[in-house]
Amino acid sequence: MKAWLSRLHTDLVTVPSSPEELARFELSHALPDISCRIETDPSMGEGYHICRKSDGSFLISGGSTGILYGSYALIRSALCEKSMPDNLSSSPRYALRMINCWDNMDGTVERGYSGRSLFFEDGHFHYDPFRMRELGRLMASVGLNILCINNVNVHFPAQLLLEDYLPEAASLADLFRPFGVRLMFSIDYSQPMRHGISTADPLDPAVQEWWKGTAKRVYNAIPDLAGFLVKADSEGRPGPFTYGRNHAEGANMLADAVRPYGGKIVWRCFVYNCRQDWRDKTTDRPKAAWEHYAYLDGQFADNVILQIKHGPFDFQVREPLSPLLLGMKKTNLAMELQLAQEYTGHQIDIYTMIPMWRELFEELPAENIMSVAAVSNLGRDENYTGHPLAAVNFFTYGLLAWDPETDTTAAVAEWARLTYIIPAEDEKKLVNLLLSSRRVYEKYTAPLGIGWMVTPHDHYGPNPSGYEYDMWGTYHKASHDAIGIDRTASGTGYLNQYPEYIQKKYEDPGTCPDLYLLFYHRLPYTFRMKDGRTLIQRIYDDHFEGYYDVISMVETIHDLPFPNPDRDVIRERANRQLHNAKEWCDIINTFFHRLSGIEDEHGRIIYD
Ligand code: GCV
């Protein structure tokens, strides 16, 4: 991240007053030998047009932020030594391209793997303006435009809507404005109850008035605030269910409050029973979001956006696309991704996400959603992402949020080229390593759609029975002869939530793609996979293969000429990844060997 920023120009010491001024600054410093003119056309909004003139100079036209995005696009292609565009028009596919920070005001970051909060410490705002400008540049350089600065789990008393915090929040918004970045705040649904009102019932006039007054105050301080992000009735957070109200009633009440100011309510759909009894076979967690929201399609106000996690569980290494993203045609939707590597290696293990996002976008018609959000992987670490290579996820998320058809390999190659000036052969090795890293991680952790099997709560490292007798509803039910949950029509019925063409693709274990097999089916270990191997053999093979892949990844990492300080961090984390991969491989294989009593056909070591 730092490396990419320094390719721009490290000394952004003064605050640019507008996106246009920033665009001029960036062009003149990053491309001193190329003559570029900018021309504002407000009708183009965030879109831009780059035109190469016959004298070799460039004209960038666009709305005010469009000019900025066009300038960064030109800079990126020049620094990548790609052929410069002659005539290029581009505009973002999605209106809100959001980063959701799960930063707490005490300075901690929920699921943060890059140090403490960039914004808060000890119950207060606490930030380095220089780093805020760097963050603004990072976001603008890949077209991201909304930054929600606080955790969706809003912990009392740290609530940004209070008078005490608003002036500082407004100063922060001022810092980000020239970068085309608007702030958003997470709110606590029960907040009126902290202010003398006895209820948070969305249909109660006193509650409605309180929110209207609060929105007025907040928008007075920050007129271009993007809106509020809400986690309600989810994992113990308060919400409309307490008052017998549904989520359309809950969200629309807030939407009325922010409507006069053009604000949005981004309402998360991560609602499920997290107090489930493992003995209860009638509740299947992946079904929950659909059950809570699908019937409300068409009832949400036009300034409400439902933010839906990409899969029906919770950011596992492989999950099918959430059926809700396919089923709510009359509601504004956003897909939520997670850059923070909660279940995917804690930014110790290398895990490049764009291949996964590509698969999601292949199943999701682009017009189904109007926005995208991603949980941030940034923190106060000098390099922002803890693991320097985790920056590829932030960068490529921006490219994909702008254009979901962005080519996966080209996006990763662009990040590598902008970040490290290394010989072409090495760059190629790095790109290949990054592109394969998700599949490698999947193999040594939880392949074939099993998911979970992680250490509870912390979510790093293996614990195959950790979530088996817990209340979170995440069971694999491995017995001595079979594993998985039947989610077809003959089982929990989860698959019925999809359109028929998807049901057909997954309903028969004989034709269901291997990678999703154990998400949809309960099967005996002796089940024959399409390639003739038994299921148990495939489980053993994947774990061994994943571990062996990490051994060679680590060798490659040690050979690559990364510059310092990145090199030391990357090597040190690679060694930890190797240790983690061995733990996963050995523990999972031992777990299944003990249960099934079936030997590995290749006689590799499994510890009993
Ligand atoms: C912010 C998972 C995570 C929680 C997170 C939650 C959510 O359960 O483990 O840390 O809370 O998702 O997305 O709201």
Coordinates of C-alpha atoms and ligand atoms in Angstrom, one line a residue:
M1 CA 0.0 0.0 0.0
K2 CA 2.7 2.4 1.0
A3 CA 4.7 1.4 -2.1
W4 CA 1.7 2.3 -4.4
L5 CA 1.3 5.6 -2.5
S6 CA 4.9 6.5 -2.9
R7 CA 4.6 5.9 -6.7
L8 CA 2.0 8.6 -6.7
H9 CA 4.0 11.1 -4.7
T10 CA 4.6 10.9 -1.0
D11 CA 4.3 14.5 -0.1
L12 CA 0.7 15.3 -0.1
V13 CA 1.4 17.7 2.7
T14 CA -1.3 20.2 2.1
V15 CA -5.0 19.6 1.9
P16 CA -6.2 19.9 -1.7
S17 CA -9.4 22.0 -1.7
S18 CA -11.3 20.0 -4.3
P19 CA -11.1 16.8 -6.4
E20 CA -10.0 19.0 -9.4
E21 CA -7.1 20.5 -7.5
L22 CA -6.1 17.0 -6.3
A23 CA -6.3 15.7 -9.9
R24 CA -4.0 18.4 -11.1
F25 CA -1.6 17.7 -8.2
E26 CA -1.5 14.0 -8.9
L27 CA -1.0 14.3 -12.6
S28 CA 1.7 16.9 -12.4
H29 CA 3.7 14.8 -9.9
A30 CA 3.1 11.3 -11.1
L31 CA 3.3 12.1 -14.8
P32 CA 5.6 15.2 -15.0
D33 CA 6.5 14.5 -18.6
I34 CA 3.0 14.1 -20.0
S35 CA 0.9 17.1 -20.7
C36 CA -2.6 16.6 -19.3
R37 CA -5.6 19.0 -19.3
I38 CA -8.7 18.6 -17.3
E39 CA -12.2 19.8 -18.1
T40 CA -15.1 19.6 -15.8
D41 CA -18.5 18.5 -17.1
P42 CA -20.8 18.2 -14.1
S43 CA -23.3 16.2 -16.2
M44 CA -20.7 13.3 -16.3
G45 CA -20.9 12.8 -12.5
E46 CA -18.4 10.2 -11.4
G47 CA -17.7 9.1 -15.0
Y48 CA -14.8 10.3 -17.1
H49 CA -13.5 10.4 -20.6
I50 CA -9.8 10.3 -21.5
C51 CA -8.8 11.5 -24.9
R52 CA -5.3 11.5 -26.4
K53 CA -4.7 14.5 -28.7
S54 CA -2.7 14.4 -31.8
D55 CA 0.2 16.2 -30.1
G56 CA 0.4 13.4 -27.5
S57 CA -1.2 15.4 -24.7
F58 CA -4.3 14.1 -22.8
L59 CA -7.6 15.7 -22.1
I60 CA -9.6 14.3 -19.1
S61 CA -13.1 15.3 -18.9
G62 CA -15.7 14.3 -16.3
G63 CA -17.7 15.5 -13.3
S64 CA -15.6 16.7 -10.5
T65 CA -14.9 13.3 -9.0
G66 CA -14.9 11.8 -12.5
I67 CA -11.9 13.9 -13.3
L68 CA -10.1 12.5 -10.3
Y69 CA -10.9 8.9 -11.2
G70 CA -9.9 9.6 -14.8
S71 CA -6.6 11.0 -13.6
Y72 CA -5.9 8.0 -11.4
A73 CA -6.8 5.7 -14.3
L74 CA -4.3 7.5 -16.5
I75 CA -1.6 7.5 -13.9
R76 CA -2.1 3.8 -13.2
S77 CA -1.8 2.8 -16.8
A78 CA 1.3 5.0 -17.3
L79 CA 3.0 3.6 -14.2
C80 CA 2.1 0.1 -15.3
E81 CA 3.6 0.8 -18.7
K82 CA 0.4 -0.3 -20.3
S83 CA -0.6 1.2 -23.6
M84 CA -2.1 4.6 -22.8
P85 CA -5.7 5.0 -23.8
D86 CA -6.6 7.0 -26.9
N87 CA -10.2 7.3 -26.2
L88 CA -11.6 5.8 -23.0
S89 CA -14.9 6.4 -21.4
S90 CA -15.7 4.9 -18.1
S91 CA -18.2 5.2 -15.3
P92 CA -18.8 3.2 -12.2
R93 CA -21.3 0.3 -12.3
Y94 CA -22.2 0.8 -8.7
A95 CA -23.3 4.0 -7.0
L96 CA -22.0 3.4 -3.5
R97 CA -18.6 1.7 -3.4
M98 CA -18.2 1.3 0.3
I99 CA -15.6 0.5 2.8
N100 CA -17.0 -0.6 6.2
C101 CA -14.5 -0.2 9.1
W102 CA -15.3 -2.2 12.2
D103 CA -13.4 0.3 14.3
N104 CA -14.4 0.8 17.9
M105 CA -13.9 4.1 19.6
D106 CA -11.7 2.5 22.3
G107 CA -9.1 2.0 19.5
T108 CA -9.6 -1.7 18.9
V109 CA -10.8 -3.1 15.6
E110 CA -13.2 -6.0 15.5
R111 CA -11.7 -8.6 13.3
G112 CA -8.8 -6.2 12.7
Y113 CA -5.5 -7.7 11.7
S114 CA -3.5 -4.6 11.0
G115 CA -3.1 -2.9 14.3
R116 CA -5.3 -0.5 16.1
S117 CA -7.9 1.9 14.7
L118 CA -6.9 4.6 12.2
F119 CA -9.6 6.9 13.6
F120 CA -10.1 6.3 17.3
E121 CA -8.4 5.8 20.6
D122 CA -9.6 5.8 24.2
G123 CA -13.2 6.8 23.4
H124 CA -12.3 9.7 21.1
F125 CA -11.3 10.6 17.7
H126 CA -7.6 10.2 17.3
Y127 CA -6.1 10.3 13.9
D128 CA -3.1 11.4 11.9
P129 CA -4.4 13.9 9.2
F130 CA -1.5 12.8 7.0
R131 CA -2.6 9.2 7.1
M132 CA -6.2 10.2 6.5
R133 CA -5.1 11.9 3.3
E134 CA -3.2 8.8 2.4
L135 CA -6.3 6.8 3.0
G136 CA -8.4 9.2 0.9
R137 CA -5.9 8.8 -1.9
L138 CA -5.9 5.0 -1.7
M139 CA -9.7 5.0 -2.0
A140 CA -9.9 7.6 -4.7
S141 CA -7.1 5.9 -6.7
V142 CA -9.3 2.8 -7.2
G143 CA -12.7 4.6 -7.3
L144 CA -14.0 3.9 -3.8
N145 CA -16.4 6.7 -2.5
I146 CA -17.9 5.8 0.9
L147 CA -16.2 5.2 4.2
C148 CA -18.1 4.0 7.2
I149 CA -15.7 4.7 10.0
N150 CA -17.2 2.9 13.0
N151 CA -18.1 -0.7 13.8
V152 CA -21.6 -2.0 13.0
N153 CA -21.5 -3.3 16.6
V154 CA -21.9 0.2 18.1
H155 CA -20.7 0.0 21.7
F156 CA -22.1 2.5 24.2
P157 CA -21.2 5.3 25.0
A158 CA -19.2 5.7 21.9
Q159 CA -21.9 7.0 19.5
L160 CA -20.9 9.3 16.8
L161 CA -24.3 11.1 16.7
L162 CA -23.7 12.8 20.0
E163 CA -23.0 16.5 20.0
D164 CA -19.6 15.8 21.6
Y165 CA -18.3 14.0 18.6
L166 CA -19.9 15.8 15.7
P167 CA -17.5 18.7 15.3
E168 CA -14.6 16.2 15.1
A169 CA -16.5 14.0 12.7
A170 CA -17.2 17.0 10.6
S171 CA -13.5 17.8 10.4
L172 CA -12.8 14.3 9.3
A173 CA -15.4 14.6 6.6
D174 CA -13.7 17.8 5.4
L175 CA -10.4 15.9 5.1
F176 CA -11.9 13.2 2.9
R177 CA -14.1 15.4 0.7
P178 CA -11.5 16.4 -1.8
F179 CA -10.9 12.7 -2.4
G180 CA -14.5 12.2 -3.4
V181 CA -15.0 10.1 -0.2
R182 CA -18.1 10.7 1.9
L183 CA -18.4 9.4 5.4
M184 CA -21.1 7.1 6.8
F185 CA -21.8 6.2 10.5
S186 CA -22.9 3.0 12.0
I187 CA -25.7 3.6 14.5
D188 CA -27.3 1.7 17.4
Y189 CA -31.0 1.1 16.8
S190 CA -31.9 1.6 20.4
Q191 CA -30.1 4.9 20.7
P192 CA -33.3 6.9 21.5
M193 CA -33.5 4.9 24.8
R194 CA -30.2 6.5 25.9
H195 CA -31.9 9.9 25.6
G196 CA -34.9 9.6 27.8
I197 CA -37.3 7.8 25.5
S198 CA -38.7 4.6 26.9
T199 CA -38.7 2.6 23.6
A200 CA -37.0 2.3 20.2
D201 CA -40.2 1.1 18.6
P202 CA -40.1 2.5 15.0
L203 CA -43.8 3.2 15.0
D204 CA -43.7 5.3 18.1
P205 CA -44.0 9.0 17.3
A206 CA -41.4 10.0 20.0
V207 CA -38.9 7.7 18.5
Q208 CA -39.5 9.0 15.0
E209 CA -39.2 12.6 16.2
W210 CA -35.9 11.8 18.0
W211 CA -34.4 10.3 14.8
K212 CA -35.6 13.3 12.7
G213 CA -34.1 15.7 15.2
T214 CA -30.9 13.7 15.3
A215 CA -30.6 13.5 11.5
K216 CA -31.1 17.3 11.3
R217 CA -28.3 17.9 13.8
V218 CA -25.9 15.4 12.1
Y219 CA -26.6 16.7 8.6
N220 CA -26.2 20.2 9.8
A221 CA -22.6 19.3 10.8
I222 CA -21.9 17.1 7.8
P223 CA -24.2 18.0 4.9
D224 CA -22.9 15.3 2.6
L225 CA -22.9 12.4 5.1
A226 CA -23.8 9.3 3.0
G227 CA -26.1 8.0 5.6
F228 CA -26.4 5.4 8.4
L229 CA -25.3 1.8 8.4
V230 CA -27.4 -0.4 10.7
K231 CA -26.9 -3.9 12.2
A232 CA -30.3 -4.6 13.9
D233 CA -31.6 -7.8 15.5
S234 CA -28.3 -9.4 14.7
E235 CA -26.0 -11.2 17.1
G236 CA -27.6 -9.5 20.1
R237 CA -27.9 -6.0 18.7
P238 CA -31.2 -4.2 19.3
G239 CA -33.8 -3.9 16.5
P240 CA -37.4 -3.7 15.5
F241 CA -38.2 -7.3 16.4
T242 CA -38.3 -6.4 20.1
Y243 CA -41.5 -4.4 19.3
G244 CA -43.0 -6.9 17.0
R245 CA -42.1 -4.8 13.9
N246 CA -40.5 -6.1 10.7
H247 CA -37.3 -4.8 9.2
A248 CA -39.1 -2.7 6.5
E249 CA -40.9 -0.8 9.3
G250 CA -37.6 -0.5 11.1
A251 CA -35.6 0.7 8.2
N252 CA -38.2 3.0 6.7
M253 CA -38.5 5.0 9.9
L254 CA -34.8 5.9 9.7
A255 CA -35.1 6.5 6.0
D256 CA -37.7 9.1 6.6
A257 CA -35.4 10.9 9.0
V258 CA -32.5 11.1 6.6
R259 CA -34.5 11.7 3.4
P260 CA -34.6 15.5 3.5
Y261 CA -30.8 15.5 3.3
G262 CA -30.4 12.9 0.6
G263 CA -29.2 10.3 3.1
K264 CA -29.3 6.6 2.7
I265 CA -30.0 3.8 5.3
V266 CA -27.8 0.9 4.6
W267 CA -29.5 -2.0 6.5
R268 CA -27.6 -5.2 7.0
C269 CA -29.4 -8.5 6.5
F270 CA -27.1 -10.6 8.7
V271 CA -30.0 -11.8 10.8
Y272 CA -30.1 -15.4 12.1
N273 CA -30.7 -17.2 15.3
C274 CA -27.3 -17.2 17.1
R275 CA -28.8 -18.9 20.1
Q276 CA -29.6 -22.1 18.3
D277 CA -29.7 -25.5 20.0
W278 CA -27.5 -27.9 18.2
R279 CA -30.1 -30.6 18.9
D280 CA -32.6 -28.7 16.8
K281 CA -32.6 -30.1 13.3
T282 CA -35.3 -27.8 11.9
T283 CA -33.3 -24.6 11.9
D284 CA -30.7 -24.3 9.2
R285 CA -28.7 -21.1 9.5
P286 CA -28.2 -20.3 5.8
K287 CA -31.9 -20.1 5.4
A288 CA -32.3 -17.3 7.8
A289 CA -31.7 -14.1 5.7
W290 CA -34.2 -15.2 3.1
E291 CA -36.8 -16.0 5.7
H292 CA -36.4 -12.6 7.3
Y293 CA -36.3 -10.5 4.2
A294 CA -37.6 -12.0 1.0
Y295 CA -41.3 -11.6 1.8
L296 CA -40.7 -7.8 2.4
D297 CA -39.5 -7.2 -1.2
G298 CA -41.0 -4.0 -2.5
Q299 CA -41.8 -2.6 1.0
F300 CA -38.5 -0.8 1.6
A301 CA -38.3 3.0 1.1
D302 CA -36.3 4.1 -2.0
N303 CA -33.4 5.4 0.2
V304 CA -33.0 2.1 2.0
I305 CA -30.3 -0.3 0.7
L306 CA -30.3 -3.8 2.1
Q307 CA -26.7 -4.9 2.5
I308 CA -26.4 -8.7 2.1
K309 CA -23.3 -10.8 2.9
H310 CA -22.2 -12.5 -0.3
G311 CA -22.9 -16.0 1.1
P312 CA -25.7 -17.3 3.4
F313 CA -23.3 -18.1 6.2
D314 CA -20.5 -15.7 7.1
F315 CA -17.6 -15.1 4.8
Q316 CA -16.3 -18.7 4.6
V317 CA -13.7 -19.7 2.1
R318 CA -16.4 -20.9 -0.2
E319 CA -20.1 -20.4 0.0
P320 CA -22.7 -20.2 -2.7
L321 CA -24.1 -16.7 -3.6
S322 CA -26.8 -15.7 -1.1
P323 CA -30.2 -16.4 -2.6
L324 CA -31.4 -13.1 -1.3
L325 CA -29.2 -11.3 -3.8
L326 CA -31.1 -13.1 -6.5
G327 CA -34.6 -12.9 -5.1
M328 CA -35.3 -9.2 -4.2
K329 CA -35.9 -7.5 -7.5
K330 CA -37.9 -4.6 -6.1
T331 CA -35.5 -3.6 -3.4
N332 CA -32.2 -1.7 -3.5
L333 CA -29.4 -4.2 -2.7
A334 CA -25.7 -4.1 -1.9
M335 CA -23.5 -7.1 -1.7
E336 CA -21.2 -7.2 1.3
L337 CA -17.7 -8.6 1.0
Q338 CA -15.0 -8.9 3.7
L339 CA -11.5 -7.7 3.0
A340 CA -10.5 -8.4 6.7
Q341 CA -9.4 -12.0 6.6
E342 CA -11.5 -13.2 9.5
Y343 CA -12.0 -16.8 8.4
T344 CA -9.4 -16.6 5.7
G345 CA -6.1 -16.4 7.4
H346 CA -6.0 -13.2 9.6
Q347 CA -3.6 -11.5 7.1
I348 CA -1.0 -14.0 8.2
D349 CA -1.9 -16.5 5.5
I350 CA -1.9 -15.2 1.9
Y351 CA -5.4 -15.1 0.6
T352 CA -6.2 -13.1 -2.6
M353 CA -9.9 -12.7 -2.9
I354 CA -10.6 -11.5 -6.4
P355 CA -11.0 -15.1 -7.8
M356 CA -13.8 -15.6 -5.3
W357 CA -15.5 -12.3 -6.2
R358 CA -15.2 -13.2 -9.8
E359 CA -17.2 -16.4 -9.2
L360 CA -19.8 -14.4 -7.3
F361 CA -20.2 -11.9 -10.1
E362 CA -20.6 -14.7 -12.5
E363 CA -23.7 -15.9 -10.7
L364 CA -25.0 -12.4 -9.8
P365 CA -26.6 -10.4 -12.7
A366 CA -24.9 -7.0 -12.3
E367 CA -28.2 -5.1 -12.3
N368 CA -29.4 -7.0 -9.2
I369 CA -27.4 -4.8 -6.9
M370 CA -26.8 -1.0 -6.9
S371 CA -23.9 -0.9 -4.5
V372 CA -21.1 -2.9 -3.0
A373 CA -19.5 -2.8 0.5
A374 CA -16.4 -4.5 1.9
V375 CA -15.3 -4.8 5.5
S376 CA -12.0 -3.0 5.7
N377 CA -8.7 -4.8 6.2
L378 CA -6.9 -1.6 7.2
G379 CA -5.4 -0.5 10.5
R380 CA -2.7 1.6 12.1
D381 CA 0.2 -0.6 11.1
E382 CA 2.7 1.3 9.0
N383 CA 1.8 -0.7 5.9
Y384 CA -2.0 -0.4 6.6
T385 CA -2.8 -4.1 6.0
G386 CA -0.5 -6.0 8.4
H387 CA 0.6 -8.4 5.6
P388 CA 1.9 -6.3 2.7
L389 CA 0.4 -8.7 0.2
A390 CA -3.1 -8.3 1.7
A391 CA -3.2 -4.8 0.1
V392 CA -4.0 -6.6 -3.2
N393 CA -7.5 -7.2 -1.8
F394 CA -8.2 -3.5 -1.0
F395 CA -6.9 -2.4 -4.4
T396 CA -8.7 -5.0 -6.5
Y397 CA -11.9 -4.6 -4.6
G398 CA -11.9 -1.0 -5.8
L399 CA -11.4 -2.0 -9.4
L400 CA -14.2 -4.6 -9.2
A401 CA -16.6 -2.2 -7.4
W402 CA -16.1 0.2 -10.3
D403 CA -16.4 -2.5 -13.0
P404 CA -17.4 -6.0 -11.9
E405 CA -16.2 -7.3 -15.2
T406 CA -12.6 -6.3 -14.5
D407 CA -10.3 -9.1 -15.6
T408 CA -9.0 -11.0 -12.5
T409 CA -5.4 -11.6 -13.6
A410 CA -5.0 -8.1 -15.0
A411 CA -6.2 -6.5 -11.8
V412 CA -3.8 -8.5 -9.7
A413 CA -1.0 -7.9 -12.2
E414 CA -1.7 -4.2 -12.1
W415 CA -1.5 -4.1 -8.3
A416 CA 1.8 -6.1 -8.4
R417 CA 3.3 -3.8 -11.0
L418 CA 2.3 -0.6 -9.2
T419 CA 3.6 -1.9 -5.8
Y420 CA 6.9 -3.7 -6.6
I421 CA 9.4 -2.8 -9.2
I422 CA 10.8 -6.3 -9.7
P423 CA 12.0 -8.3 -12.7
A424 CA 9.2 -9.4 -15.0
E425 CA 9.8 -13.1 -14.2
D426 CA 9.5 -12.5 -10.5
E427 CA 6.4 -10.4 -11.1
K428 CA 4.8 -13.2 -12.9
K429 CA 5.6 -15.6 -10.1
L430 CA 4.1 -13.2 -7.6
V431 CA 0.9 -12.8 -9.6
N432 CA 0.5 -16.6 -10.0
L433 CA 1.1 -17.1 -6.3
L434 CA -1.5 -14.5 -5.4
L435 CA -4.0 -15.9 -7.9
S436 CA -3.7 -19.4 -6.6
S437 CA -3.7 -18.5 -2.9
R438 CA -7.4 -18.7 -2.3
R439 CA -7.6 -22.2 -3.7
V440 CA -4.6 -23.3 -1.7
Y441 CA -6.1 -21.9 1.5
E442 CA -9.3 -23.7 0.8
K443 CA -7.6 -27.0 0.3
Y444 CA -5.7 -27.1 3.6
T445 CA -8.6 -25.7 5.7
A446 CA -12.2 -26.5 4.8
P447 CA -12.6 -27.8 1.2
L448 CA -15.6 -29.1 -0.7
G449 CA -17.9 -26.5 0.9
I450 CA -17.6 -27.9 4.5
G451 CA -16.7 -24.5 5.8
W452 CA -16.1 -23.6 9.5
M453 CA -14.0 -26.1 11.3
V454 CA -12.0 -23.1 12.7
T455 CA -11.2 -22.3 16.2
P456 CA -14.3 -20.7 17.6
H457 CA -14.5 -16.9 18.1
D458 CA -10.9 -16.2 17.1
H459 CA -11.4 -18.0 13.7
Y460 CA -7.7 -18.8 13.0
G461 CA -6.4 -22.4 13.0
P462 CA -8.3 -25.7 13.0
N463 CA -10.8 -27.0 15.5
P464 CA -13.0 -29.5 13.6
S465 CA -15.6 -29.8 16.3
G466 CA -15.4 -26.3 17.7
Y467 CA -18.7 -25.2 16.3
E468 CA -20.4 -28.6 16.5
Y469 CA -22.2 -28.3 19.8
D470 CA -22.3 -24.6 20.0
M471 CA -25.2 -22.1 19.5
W472 CA -24.2 -20.5 16.2
G473 CA -25.8 -23.0 13.9
T474 CA -22.7 -23.9 11.9
Y475 CA -22.6 -27.7 12.0
H476 CA -21.0 -30.3 9.7
K477 CA -22.3 -33.3 11.6
A478 CA -19.4 -35.6 10.7
S479 CA -20.1 -39.2 12.0
H480 CA -18.2 -42.4 11.5
D481 CA -19.6 -42.9 8.0
A482 CA -20.9 -39.6 6.6
I483 CA -20.6 -35.8 6.7
G484 CA -22.6 -32.8 5.7
I485 CA -26.1 -31.5 5.8
D486 CA -28.7 -32.2 3.1
R487 CA -29.9 -28.7 2.1
T488 CA -31.9 -29.9 -0.9
A489 CA -35.7 -30.2 -1.1
S490 CA -35.5 -33.6 0.7
G491 CA -33.4 -32.0 3.5
T492 CA -33.6 -28.6 5.0
G493 CA -35.0 -27.1 1.8
Y494 CA -32.4 -24.3 1.7
L495 CA -31.9 -24.9 -2.0
N496 CA -35.5 -24.1 -2.7
Q497 CA -34.7 -20.5 -2.0
Y498 CA -33.0 -20.3 -5.4
P499 CA -34.4 -20.0 -8.9
E500 CA -34.9 -23.3 -10.6
Y501 CA -31.8 -23.2 -12.8
I502 CA -29.6 -23.0 -9.7
Q503 CA -31.6 -25.8 -7.9
K504 CA -30.9 -28.0 -10.9
K505 CA -27.2 -27.3 -10.8
Y506 CA -26.7 -28.4 -7.2
E507 CA -29.6 -30.8 -6.2
D508 CA -28.0 -34.0 -7.4
P509 CA -24.8 -35.0 -5.6
G510 CA -23.7 -36.8 -8.8
T511 CA -23.6 -33.5 -10.8
C512 CA -23.2 -30.9 -8.0
P513 CA -19.9 -29.2 -8.5
D514 CA -17.3 -30.7 -6.2
L515 CA -16.4 -27.4 -4.6
Y516 CA -19.9 -27.1 -3.1
L517 CA -20.7 -30.8 -2.5
L518 CA -20.7 -30.8 1.2
F519 CA -22.5 -27.5 1.5
Y520 CA -25.5 -29.0 -0.1
H521 CA -25.3 -32.7 0.6
R522 CA -24.8 -35.2 3.4
L523 CA -22.7 -38.0 1.9
P524 CA -21.0 -41.2 3.0
Y525 CA -17.2 -41.1 3.0
T526 CA -17.3 -43.9 0.4
F527 CA -19.2 -41.6 -2.1
R528 CA -17.6 -41.7 -5.5
M529 CA -16.6 -38.2 -6.7
K530 CA -16.7 -37.4 -10.4
D531 CA -13.0 -38.2 -10.8
G532 CA -13.5 -41.7 -9.3
R533 CA -11.9 -40.9 -5.9
T534 CA -13.9 -41.5 -2.8
L535 CA -15.0 -38.5 -0.7
I536 CA -12.7 -39.4 2.1
Q537 CA -9.8 -39.8 -0.2
R538 CA -10.5 -36.4 -1.7
I539 CA -10.6 -34.9 1.8
Y540 CA -7.2 -36.4 2.6
D541 CA -5.8 -35.4 -0.8
D542 CA -7.0 -31.8 -0.6
H543 CA -5.5 -31.3 2.8
F544 CA -2.1 -32.8 1.9
E545 CA -2.1 -30.9 -1.4
G546 CA -2.9 -27.6 0.2
Y547 CA -0.1 -28.1 2.7
Y548 CA 2.4 -29.1 0.0
D549 CA 1.3 -26.1 -2.0
V550 CA 2.2 -23.9 0.9
I551 CA 5.6 -25.4 1.2
S552 CA 6.3 -24.4 -2.4
M553 CA 4.6 -21.0 -1.9
V554 CA 7.0 -20.3 1.0
E555 CA 10.0 -21.3 -1.2
T556 CA 8.8 -18.9 -3.9
I557 CA 8.2 -16.1 -1.3
H558 CA 11.8 -16.5 0.0
D559 CA 13.2 -16.2 -3.5
L560 CA 11.2 -13.1 -4.5
P561 CA 13.2 -9.9 -4.3
F562 CA 10.7 -7.9 -2.3
P563 CA 12.1 -4.6 -1.0
N564 CA 12.3 -4.1 2.7
P565 CA 10.5 -3.4 5.0
D566 CA 8.0 -5.6 3.2
R567 CA 10.4 -8.5 2.6
D568 CA 11.0 -9.3 6.3
V569 CA 7.3 -9.1 7.1
I570 CA 6.3 -11.3 4.2
R571 CA 8.9 -13.9 5.0
E572 CA 8.0 -14.0 8.6
R573 CA 4.3 -14.4 7.9
A574 CA 5.0 -17.0 5.3
N575 CA 6.7 -19.1 7.9
R576 CA 3.6 -18.7 10.2
Q577 CA 1.4 -19.7 7.3
L578 CA 3.4 -22.9 6.8
H579 CA 3.0 -23.8 10.4
N580 CA -0.8 -23.1 10.2
A581 CA -1.2 -25.2 7.0
K582 CA 0.6 -28.1 8.7
E583 CA -1.7 -27.8 11.7
W584 CA -4.8 -27.8 9.5
C585 CA -3.6 -30.7 7.4
D586 CA -2.7 -32.9 10.3
I587 CA -5.6 -32.1 12.6
I588 CA -8.3 -32.4 9.9
N589 CA -6.9 -35.6 8.4
T590 CA -6.5 -37.1 11.8
F591 CA -10.0 -36.1 12.7
F592 CA -11.5 -37.9 9.7
H593 CA -9.2 -40.9 9.9
R594 CA -10.2 -41.5 13.5
L595 CA -13.9 -41.1 12.7
S596 CA -13.9 -43.2 9.5
G597 CA -11.1 -45.7 10.1
I598 CA -10.4 -45.4 6.4
E599 CA -6.8 -45.4 5.3
D600 CA -5.2 -42.9 3.0
E601 CA -4.7 -44.8 -0.3
H602 CA -1.2 -43.2 -0.6
G603 CA -0.1 -44.2 2.8
R604 CA 0.9 -40.7 3.9
I605 CA 1.4 -39.9 7.5
I606 CA -1.8 -39.4 9.4
Y607 CA -1.4 -39.1 13.2
D608 CA -3.7 -41.2 15.3
Ligands
GCV1 C1 -19.1 -7.1 13.4 C2 -19.3 -12.2 12.3 C3 -18.1 -11.7 13.0 C4 -18.5 -10.5 13.9 C5 -19.2 -9.5 13.1 C6 -20.4 -10.1 12.4 C7 -21.1 -9.1 11.5 O1 -20.2 -12.9 13.2 O2 -17.5 -12.7 13.7 O3 -17.3 -10.0 14.4 O4 -19.5 -8.4 13.9 O5 -20.0 -11.2 11.6 O6 -20.9 -9.2 10.3 O7 -21.9 -8.3 12.0

